[in-house]
Amino acid sequence: MLRRLPPSSSSSSSSSSVFDLASMGSQDNSTLQAIRYVRGSLQLLDQYVFSLDLFHFEQRKLPLDTIYLEIRNAAEGWEAIREMVVRGAPAIAIAAALSLAVEVSKLDGFNGTPNDAASFLEKQLEYLVSSRPTAVNLSDAATKLTEIVKNSAATATDANQVFQAYIVAAEIMLEDDVASNKAIGSYGSFFIQNEKKDFKKLSVLTHCNTGSLATAGYGTALGVIRSLYADGVLESAYCTETRPFNQGSRLTAFELVHDKIPATLIADSAAAALMKAGRVHAVIVGADRVAANGDTANKIGTYSLALCAKHHGVLFYVAAPLTSVDLSLSSGDEIVIEERSAKELLNTRGGLGEQVAASGIAVWNPAFDVTPACLINGIITEKVTLFSPSPSLFL
């Protein structure tokens, strides 16, 4: 059961993630954070969940409240990911890894060998991967951590050494994600400016939330927008509502306002009209999974934006870390698309409020869609921006 921290423990949303300063160093204080961590303690910003409080349902989610949940073990991490308390492919992976790190940091008297410890960690990681299937970052993190654990077990003299090796590896993933995001932002800003060098100021449209609330910090697609703004070339950022959970209007808008970046909110259905009016120079979105041919899976509605951008001659970029690339999939046709509860469309507030749709109506509610590589001008990673996707883009 997830436990909400009492008001005295809830800090403002502008606070940064907390790191174990003795071993990791500190993080930038200027951006919002979805994850707070010190060794043995993990807190996740509650972005969606309601709680029963003083005999009425109080909405405990952004942008109205900044409430953090304490995550004490892998089971609570699984629940937080599944119920979308934490969301965004990079943040999901980091939250899963750290929830298990917190659990094993408090395992007193584990009665087993180093191999037993490795087996326990591997099973818990497999369990965490089952929380949400579409984002590859989670399974990629689990695979890397499992390999580290196995290598540690081969040389360890007791189970605690294996647990400590896991904790350190999970913490490094947290810090590496922030560095990766900042590199994505820098690359993306450079290449978009280069493509639009005849323009002194640029307007960029984004979809869903890909900022500090969807990552360990800074963001992917929203990180590119942050970098464009820091470089002095951003005229305006446009963000969609992103139905049905409204991650754009609640989260992206919240981050843009927080950072004082000039921004405008539009309905999802207004994007084509905005492009036709010539008010958008580029679209920049994230990705939960990228296939070997450059097809990408992202929040539902991304495919529509790509089609509109292609028709209107607007640049369309995807920003994602290399951990989002899944070379085992030859194309986007093989990406598993998660389908969410019908209540998210039938009821207000992403399914948590009163019913507003006609009773008895059938619902199709995919969480993601796939954008073909042929509609993408470039995929921005922390290492390089890849242009003109082809059937062998990552091979």
Short mmCIF file of C-alpha atoms in Angstrom, two decimals:
data_model
loop_
_atom_site.label_atom_id
_atom_site.label_comp_id
_atom_site.label_asym_id
_atom_site.label_seq_id
_atom_site.Cartn_x
_atom_site.Cartn_y
_atom_site.Cartn_z
CA MET A 1 0.00 0.00 0.00
CA LEU A 2 1.43 3.36 -1.03
CA ARG A 3 1.88 5.78 1.85
CA ARG A 4 1.48 9.52 1.41
CA LEU A 5 3.94 11.57 3.38
CA PRO A 6 2.41 13.89 6.00
CA PRO A 7 2.27 17.59 5.08
CA SER A 8 5.38 18.36 7.08
CA SER A 9 7.32 15.94 4.89
CA SER A 10 6.06 17.28 1.56
CA SER A 11 8.32 19.87 0.05
CA SER A 12 7.43 22.22 -2.76
CA SER A 13 7.58 20.95 -6.32
CA SER A 14 10.62 23.07 -7.06
CA SER A 15 12.86 20.98 -4.82
CA SER A 16 15.44 18.80 -6.51
CA SER A 17 16.01 15.09 -6.17
CA VAL A 18 18.06 14.30 -3.09
CA PHE A 19 21.15 12.22 -3.70
CA ASP A 20 23.51 10.45 -1.34
CA LEU A 21 26.01 13.31 -1.43
CA ALA A 22 28.83 11.21 -0.02
CA SER A 23 28.89 9.01 -3.08
CA MET A 24 27.04 10.77 -5.89
CA GLY A 25 27.09 14.55 -5.76
CA SER A 26 24.12 16.89 -6.02
CA GLN A 27 21.66 17.69 -8.79
CA ASP A 28 20.50 20.93 -10.39
CA ASN A 29 17.99 22.72 -8.17
CA SER A 30 16.38 24.71 -10.98
CA THR A 31 13.98 22.07 -12.33
CA LEU A 32 11.06 20.11 -10.97
CA GLN A 33 11.59 16.52 -9.89
CA ALA A 34 9.42 13.42 -9.88
CA ILE A 35 11.98 11.36 -7.93
CA ARG A 36 13.64 12.06 -4.60
CA TYR A 37 16.20 9.62 -3.37
CA VAL A 38 18.74 9.13 -0.65
CA ARG A 39 20.19 5.75 0.11
CA GLY A 40 17.46 3.77 1.87
CA SER A 41 14.67 6.23 1.03
CA LEU A 42 12.65 6.87 -2.14
CA GLN A 43 9.87 9.40 -2.70
CA LEU A 44 7.82 9.76 -5.89
CA LEU A 45 5.76 12.82 -6.77
CA ASP A 46 2.09 11.77 -6.76
CA GLN A 47 0.89 12.94 -10.17
CA TYR A 48 -2.41 11.08 -10.42
CA VAL A 49 -3.70 9.39 -7.29
CA PHE A 50 -6.69 10.44 -5.17
CA SER A 51 -6.85 9.80 -1.44
CA LEU A 52 -9.70 9.78 1.05
CA ASP A 53 -9.12 12.73 3.36
CA LEU A 54 -11.52 14.39 5.82
CA PHE A 55 -14.56 12.55 4.44
CA HIS A 56 -14.14 13.71 0.85
CA PHE A 57 -11.98 12.86 -2.12
CA GLU A 58 -9.18 15.36 -2.39
CA GLN A 59 -7.32 15.58 -5.66
CA ARG A 60 -3.69 14.86 -4.84
CA LYS A 61 -2.01 15.55 -8.12
CA LEU A 62 -0.30 18.24 -10.11
CA PRO A 63 -0.82 21.06 -10.75
CA LEU A 64 -3.08 21.51 -7.72
CA ASP A 65 -0.94 19.78 -5.09
CA THR A 66 2.63 18.55 -4.79
CA ILE A 67 2.40 15.42 -2.67
CA TYR A 68 5.19 12.86 -2.51
CA LEU A 69 4.66 9.15 -1.82
CA GLU A 70 7.09 7.06 0.16
CA ILE A 71 8.17 3.90 -1.69
CA ARG A 72 9.53 1.29 0.67
CA ASN A 73 9.92 -1.80 -1.52
CA ALA A 74 9.56 -3.27 -5.00
CA ALA A 75 5.87 -4.04 -4.50
CA GLU A 76 5.13 -0.37 -3.82
CA GLY A 77 7.33 0.59 -6.76
CA TRP A 78 5.33 -1.77 -9.00
CA GLU A 79 2.05 -0.26 -7.80
CA ALA A 80 3.27 3.31 -8.32
CA ILE A 81 4.34 2.52 -11.88
CA ARG A 82 1.20 0.55 -12.76
CA GLU A 83 -1.13 3.21 -11.37
CA MET A 84 0.85 5.95 -13.15
CA VAL A 85 1.89 7.76 -10.00
CA VAL A 86 5.21 7.89 -11.78
CA ARG A 87 5.23 7.87 -15.60
CA GLY A 88 7.54 8.60 -18.48
CA ALA A 89 9.81 5.85 -19.79
CA PRO A 90 13.08 7.01 -18.15
CA ALA A 91 11.41 7.79 -14.80
CA ILE A 92 9.68 4.41 -14.75
CA ALA A 93 13.00 2.60 -15.14
CA ILE A 94 14.74 4.67 -12.47
CA ALA A 95 11.84 4.40 -10.02
CA ALA A 96 11.72 0.63 -10.42
CA ALA A 97 15.45 0.22 -9.90
CA LEU A 98 15.49 2.47 -6.83
CA SER A 99 12.40 0.90 -5.23
CA LEU A 100 14.28 -2.40 -5.14
CA ALA A 101 17.42 -0.63 -3.91
CA VAL A 102 15.44 0.73 -0.96
CA GLU A 103 14.05 -2.73 -0.21
CA VAL A 104 17.40 -4.49 -0.16
CA SER A 105 19.04 -1.70 1.85
CA LYS A 106 16.72 -2.67 4.70
CA LEU A 107 16.97 -6.44 4.39
CA ASP A 108 18.30 -7.44 7.80
CA GLY A 109 19.56 -10.93 8.34
CA PHE A 110 19.12 -12.22 4.79
CA ASN A 111 19.82 -15.92 5.16
CA GLY A 112 21.40 -16.97 1.91
CA THR A 113 24.45 -17.16 -0.29
CA PRO A 114 25.57 -14.55 -2.83
CA ASN A 115 23.82 -16.62 -5.51
CA ASP A 116 20.64 -16.60 -3.43
CA ALA A 117 20.85 -12.81 -3.22
CA ALA A 118 21.33 -12.58 -6.98
CA SER A 119 18.35 -14.86 -7.57
CA PHE A 120 16.18 -12.76 -5.26
CA LEU A 121 17.13 -9.55 -7.08
CA GLU A 122 16.59 -11.09 -10.51
CA LYS A 123 13.08 -12.26 -9.59
CA GLN A 124 12.18 -8.86 -8.17
CA LEU A 125 13.41 -7.14 -11.33
CA GLU A 126 11.31 -9.48 -13.49
CA TYR A 127 8.32 -8.58 -11.34
CA LEU A 128 8.95 -4.85 -11.74
CA VAL A 129 9.21 -5.17 -15.54
CA SER A 130 5.66 -6.56 -15.60
CA SER A 131 4.23 -3.26 -14.31
CA ARG A 132 4.05 -1.62 -17.78
CA PRO A 133 5.00 -3.38 -21.03
CA THR A 134 5.49 -0.71 -23.73
CA ALA A 135 8.48 1.31 -22.50
CA VAL A 136 11.71 -0.57 -23.20
CA ASN A 137 13.75 1.49 -20.71
CA LEU A 138 12.42 -0.57 -17.80
CA SER A 139 13.36 -3.94 -19.27
CA ASP A 140 16.69 -2.54 -20.45
CA ALA A 141 17.50 -1.33 -16.93
CA ALA A 142 16.48 -4.70 -15.47
CA THR A 143 18.71 -6.56 -17.93
CA LYS A 144 21.74 -4.40 -17.13
CA LEU A 145 21.17 -4.63 -13.38
CA THR A 146 20.73 -8.41 -13.57
CA GLU A 147 24.08 -8.73 -15.34
CA ILE A 148 25.78 -6.60 -12.67
CA VAL A 149 24.22 -8.71 -9.92
CA LYS A 150 25.35 -11.97 -11.52
CA ASN A 151 28.90 -10.69 -11.92
CA SER A 152 28.93 -9.54 -8.30
CA ALA A 153 27.65 -12.90 -7.05
CA ALA A 154 30.51 -14.66 -8.82
CA THR A 155 33.11 -12.88 -6.66
CA ALA A 156 31.20 -11.93 -3.49
CA THR A 157 31.83 -13.68 -0.18
CA ASP A 158 28.42 -12.84 1.30
CA ALA A 159 24.93 -11.77 0.18
CA ASN A 160 25.32 -8.22 1.46
CA GLN A 161 28.08 -7.52 -1.06
CA VAL A 162 25.68 -8.43 -3.87
CA PHE A 163 23.00 -6.15 -2.44
CA GLN A 164 25.46 -3.27 -2.12
CA ALA A 165 26.61 -3.75 -5.71
CA TYR A 166 22.99 -3.53 -6.84
CA ILE A 167 22.33 -0.37 -4.82
CA VAL A 168 25.38 1.40 -6.27
CA ALA A 169 24.41 0.38 -9.82
CA ALA A 170 20.84 1.68 -9.38
CA GLU A 171 22.14 4.99 -8.02
CA ILE A 172 24.49 5.39 -10.96
CA MET A 173 21.53 4.91 -13.32
CA LEU A 174 19.79 7.82 -11.60
CA GLU A 175 22.72 10.16 -12.06
CA ASP A 176 23.44 8.98 -15.61
CA ASP A 177 19.84 9.70 -16.65
CA VAL A 178 20.19 13.39 -15.77
CA ALA A 179 23.46 13.67 -17.70
CA SER A 180 21.87 11.85 -20.65
CA ASN A 181 18.89 14.21 -20.70
CA LYS A 182 21.08 17.30 -20.72
CA ALA A 183 23.07 15.88 -23.63
CA ILE A 184 19.83 15.20 -25.52
CA GLY A 185 18.75 18.79 -24.92
CA SER A 186 22.05 20.18 -26.15
CA TYR A 187 22.16 18.01 -29.29
CA GLY A 188 18.52 18.71 -30.08
CA SER A 189 18.85 22.46 -29.73
CA PHE A 190 21.93 22.49 -31.96
CA PHE A 191 20.41 20.45 -34.77
CA ILE A 192 17.05 22.21 -34.80
CA GLN A 193 18.80 25.58 -34.92
CA ASN A 194 20.97 24.31 -37.75
CA GLU A 195 17.95 23.13 -39.72
CA LYS A 196 16.17 26.44 -39.16
CA LYS A 197 19.19 28.76 -39.28
CA ASP A 198 17.27 31.37 -41.29
CA PHE A 199 15.03 31.97 -38.29
CA LYS A 200 16.18 34.01 -35.29
CA LYS A 201 13.36 32.67 -33.12
CA LEU A 202 11.66 29.29 -33.23
CA SER A 203 8.30 27.97 -32.06
CA VAL A 204 8.13 24.31 -31.08
CA LEU A 205 5.19 22.01 -30.39
CA THR A 206 5.41 19.08 -27.96
CA HIS A 207 3.04 16.30 -26.87
CA CYS A 208 2.54 14.59 -23.51
CA ASN A 209 5.14 15.20 -20.78
CA THR A 210 8.82 14.51 -21.36
CA GLY A 211 10.39 16.81 -18.79
CA SER A 212 11.73 16.52 -15.27
CA LEU A 213 8.50 14.85 -14.18
CA ALA A 214 8.99 12.02 -16.69
CA THR A 215 12.72 11.47 -16.12
CA ALA A 216 15.27 11.71 -13.34
CA GLY A 217 15.68 15.37 -14.27
CA TYR A 218 15.72 17.96 -17.09
CA GLY A 219 13.82 15.88 -19.64
CA THR A 220 14.13 14.54 -23.19
CA ALA A 221 11.87 16.39 -25.64
CA LEU A 222 11.13 19.04 -23.06
CA GLY A 223 14.86 19.11 -22.35
CA VAL A 224 15.38 20.17 -25.98
CA ILE A 225 12.87 22.98 -25.46
CA ARG A 226 14.69 24.00 -22.28
CA SER A 227 17.97 24.12 -24.21
CA LEU A 228 16.43 26.15 -27.05
CA TYR A 229 15.19 28.63 -24.46
CA ALA A 230 18.58 28.74 -22.71
CA ASP A 231 20.20 29.38 -26.10
CA GLY A 232 17.92 32.40 -26.60
CA VAL A 233 16.25 31.11 -29.77
CA LEU A 234 12.85 29.93 -28.47
CA GLU A 235 9.96 32.21 -29.33
CA SER A 236 7.28 29.96 -27.86
CA ALA A 237 6.59 26.39 -26.82
CA TYR A 238 3.19 24.89 -27.57
CA CYS A 239 1.94 21.93 -25.54
CA THR A 240 -1.09 19.77 -26.21
CA GLU A 241 -3.56 18.73 -23.51
CA THR A 242 -2.70 15.06 -24.19
CA ARG A 243 -5.95 13.30 -23.54
CA PRO A 244 -7.16 11.34 -21.65
CA PHE A 245 -4.77 11.90 -18.69
CA ASN A 246 -3.90 15.46 -19.70
CA GLN A 247 -0.19 15.08 -19.06
CA GLY A 248 0.39 18.08 -21.30
CA SER A 249 -2.01 20.50 -19.65
CA ARG A 250 -1.21 19.37 -16.11
CA LEU A 251 2.46 18.46 -16.20
CA THR A 252 4.19 19.99 -19.24
CA ALA A 253 2.35 23.29 -18.79
CA PHE A 254 3.28 23.21 -15.10
CA GLU A 255 6.98 22.74 -15.92
CA LEU A 256 6.97 25.46 -18.59
CA VAL A 257 5.30 27.96 -16.26
CA HIS A 258 7.67 26.98 -13.45
CA ASP A 259 10.71 27.64 -15.66
CA LYS A 260 9.17 30.87 -17.03
CA ILE A 261 9.42 29.58 -20.60
CA PRO A 262 6.97 31.36 -22.97
CA ALA A 263 4.34 28.73 -23.72
CA THR A 264 0.81 28.20 -24.97
CA LEU A 265 -1.57 25.30 -24.27
CA ILE A 266 -3.70 23.93 -27.12
CA ALA A 267 -6.28 21.18 -27.48
CA ASP A 268 -4.95 18.03 -29.13
CA SER A 269 -7.28 18.64 -32.07
CA ALA A 270 -5.93 22.19 -32.65
CA ALA A 271 -2.44 21.08 -33.74
CA ALA A 272 -3.23 20.84 -37.46
CA ALA A 273 -4.74 24.33 -37.53
CA LEU A 274 -1.72 25.69 -35.68
CA MET A 275 0.64 24.18 -38.24
CA LYS A 276 -1.46 25.39 -41.16
CA ALA A 277 -1.25 28.92 -39.74
CA GLY A 278 2.54 28.68 -39.91
CA ARG A 279 2.99 29.12 -36.17
CA VAL A 280 5.10 25.99 -35.59
CA HIS A 281 8.64 25.43 -36.90
CA ALA A 282 9.22 22.01 -35.36
CA VAL A 283 7.53 19.26 -33.38
CA ILE A 284 9.57 17.50 -30.70
CA VAL A 285 8.22 14.45 -28.86
CA GLY A 286 9.58 11.62 -26.74
CA ALA A 287 9.51 7.86 -27.25
CA ASP A 288 8.87 4.89 -25.02
CA ARG A 289 10.39 2.48 -27.51
CA VAL A 290 12.30 2.81 -30.79
CA ALA A 291 12.48 -0.16 -33.17
CA ALA A 292 15.58 -1.02 -35.20
CA ASN A 293 14.16 0.63 -38.33
CA GLY A 294 13.44 3.92 -36.53
CA ASP A 295 9.70 3.44 -35.92
CA THR A 296 8.82 4.92 -32.52
CA ALA A 297 6.10 4.31 -29.95
CA ASN A 298 4.93 7.31 -27.94
CA LYS A 299 1.82 8.66 -26.25
CA ILE A 300 -1.36 8.19 -28.29
CA GLY A 301 -1.79 11.13 -30.64
CA THR A 302 1.86 11.31 -31.66
CA TYR A 303 1.21 9.59 -34.99
CA SER A 304 -1.44 12.19 -35.84
CA LEU A 305 1.03 15.00 -35.10
CA ALA A 306 3.62 13.38 -37.36
CA LEU A 307 1.14 13.14 -40.24
CA CYS A 308 0.15 16.80 -39.78
CA ALA A 309 3.79 17.87 -39.64
CA LYS A 310 4.62 15.97 -42.82
CA HIS A 311 1.69 17.56 -44.67
CA HIS A 312 2.60 21.09 -43.58
CA GLY A 313 6.37 20.76 -44.03
CA VAL A 314 7.10 21.06 -40.31
CA LEU A 315 10.18 19.31 -38.87
CA PHE A 316 9.27 16.31 -36.69
CA TYR A 317 11.85 15.11 -34.15
CA VAL A 318 11.87 12.35 -31.56
CA ALA A 319 14.05 12.79 -28.46
CA ALA A 320 14.91 9.67 -26.46
CA PRO A 321 17.88 8.09 -24.70
CA LEU A 322 19.60 5.15 -26.35
CA THR A 323 18.03 2.94 -23.68
CA SER A 324 14.72 3.46 -25.52
CA VAL A 325 16.12 1.71 -28.61
CA ASP A 326 15.07 -1.94 -28.87
CA LEU A 327 17.18 -3.67 -31.55
CA SER A 328 15.29 -6.92 -31.00
CA LEU A 329 12.30 -5.40 -32.82
CA SER A 330 12.70 -4.98 -36.57
CA SER A 331 9.82 -2.51 -36.84
CA GLY A 332 7.11 -0.76 -34.87
CA ASP A 333 4.65 -3.49 -35.84
CA GLU A 334 6.26 -5.64 -33.14
CA ILE A 335 5.88 -3.09 -30.31
CA VAL A 336 3.38 -4.16 -27.67
CA ILE A 337 0.85 -1.37 -27.19
CA GLU A 338 -0.64 -1.09 -23.71
CA GLU A 339 -4.40 -0.62 -23.52
CA ARG A 340 -5.72 1.30 -20.55
CA SER A 341 -9.00 1.19 -18.62
CA ALA A 342 -12.17 2.36 -20.36
CA LYS A 343 -12.84 4.57 -17.34
CA GLU A 344 -10.09 6.94 -18.48
CA LEU A 345 -12.39 7.98 -21.33
CA LEU A 346 -15.78 7.42 -19.69
CA ASN A 347 -15.04 9.39 -16.52
CA THR A 348 -13.56 12.79 -15.77
CA ARG A 349 -10.02 13.30 -14.45
CA GLY A 350 -8.52 10.37 -16.33
CA GLY A 351 -11.07 7.90 -14.99
CA LEU A 352 -10.99 8.98 -11.35
CA GLY A 353 -14.03 11.28 -11.38
CA GLU A 354 -17.69 11.10 -12.35
CA GLN A 355 -18.91 9.39 -15.51
CA VAL A 356 -19.63 11.79 -18.37
CA ALA A 357 -19.96 9.46 -21.38
CA ALA A 358 -23.02 7.50 -22.37
CA SER A 359 -23.44 4.25 -20.45
CA GLY A 360 -23.01 1.18 -22.60
CA ILE A 361 -20.70 2.77 -25.19
CA ALA A 362 -17.71 0.64 -26.23
CA VAL A 363 -14.25 2.10 -25.61
CA TRP A 364 -10.86 1.62 -27.28
CA ASN A 365 -8.15 3.26 -25.21
CA PRO A 366 -4.58 2.51 -26.39
CA ALA A 367 -1.98 4.37 -24.35
CA PHE A 368 0.47 4.64 -27.26
CA ASP A 369 0.67 4.68 -31.04
CA VAL A 370 3.51 4.01 -33.45
CA THR A 371 4.99 6.69 -35.72
CA PRO A 372 6.66 5.24 -38.85
CA ALA A 373 10.29 6.20 -39.43
CA CYS A 374 9.40 7.80 -42.77
CA LEU A 375 7.58 10.60 -40.91
CA ILE A 376 10.52 11.40 -38.60
CA ASN A 377 13.17 13.97 -39.54
CA GLY A 378 15.55 12.88 -36.82
CA ILE A 379 15.90 10.87 -33.63
CA ILE A 380 17.83 12.79 -30.99
CA THR A 381 19.80 10.74 -28.47
CA GLU A 382 22.44 11.61 -25.88
CA LYS A 383 25.18 10.55 -28.31
CA VAL A 384 24.07 11.79 -31.73
CA THR A 385 21.10 12.96 -33.75
CA LEU A 386 20.24 10.47 -36.48
CA PHE A 387 18.67 11.84 -39.64
CA SER A 388 16.68 10.21 -42.44
CA PRO A 389 15.66 6.99 -40.68
CA SER A 390 16.10 3.91 -42.85
CA PRO A 391 15.30 0.21 -42.45
CA SER A 392 18.75 -0.27 -40.88
CA LEU A 393 18.86 2.90 -38.78
CA PHE A 394 20.32 1.32 -35.65
CA LEU A 395 21.90 -1.78 -37.20
#
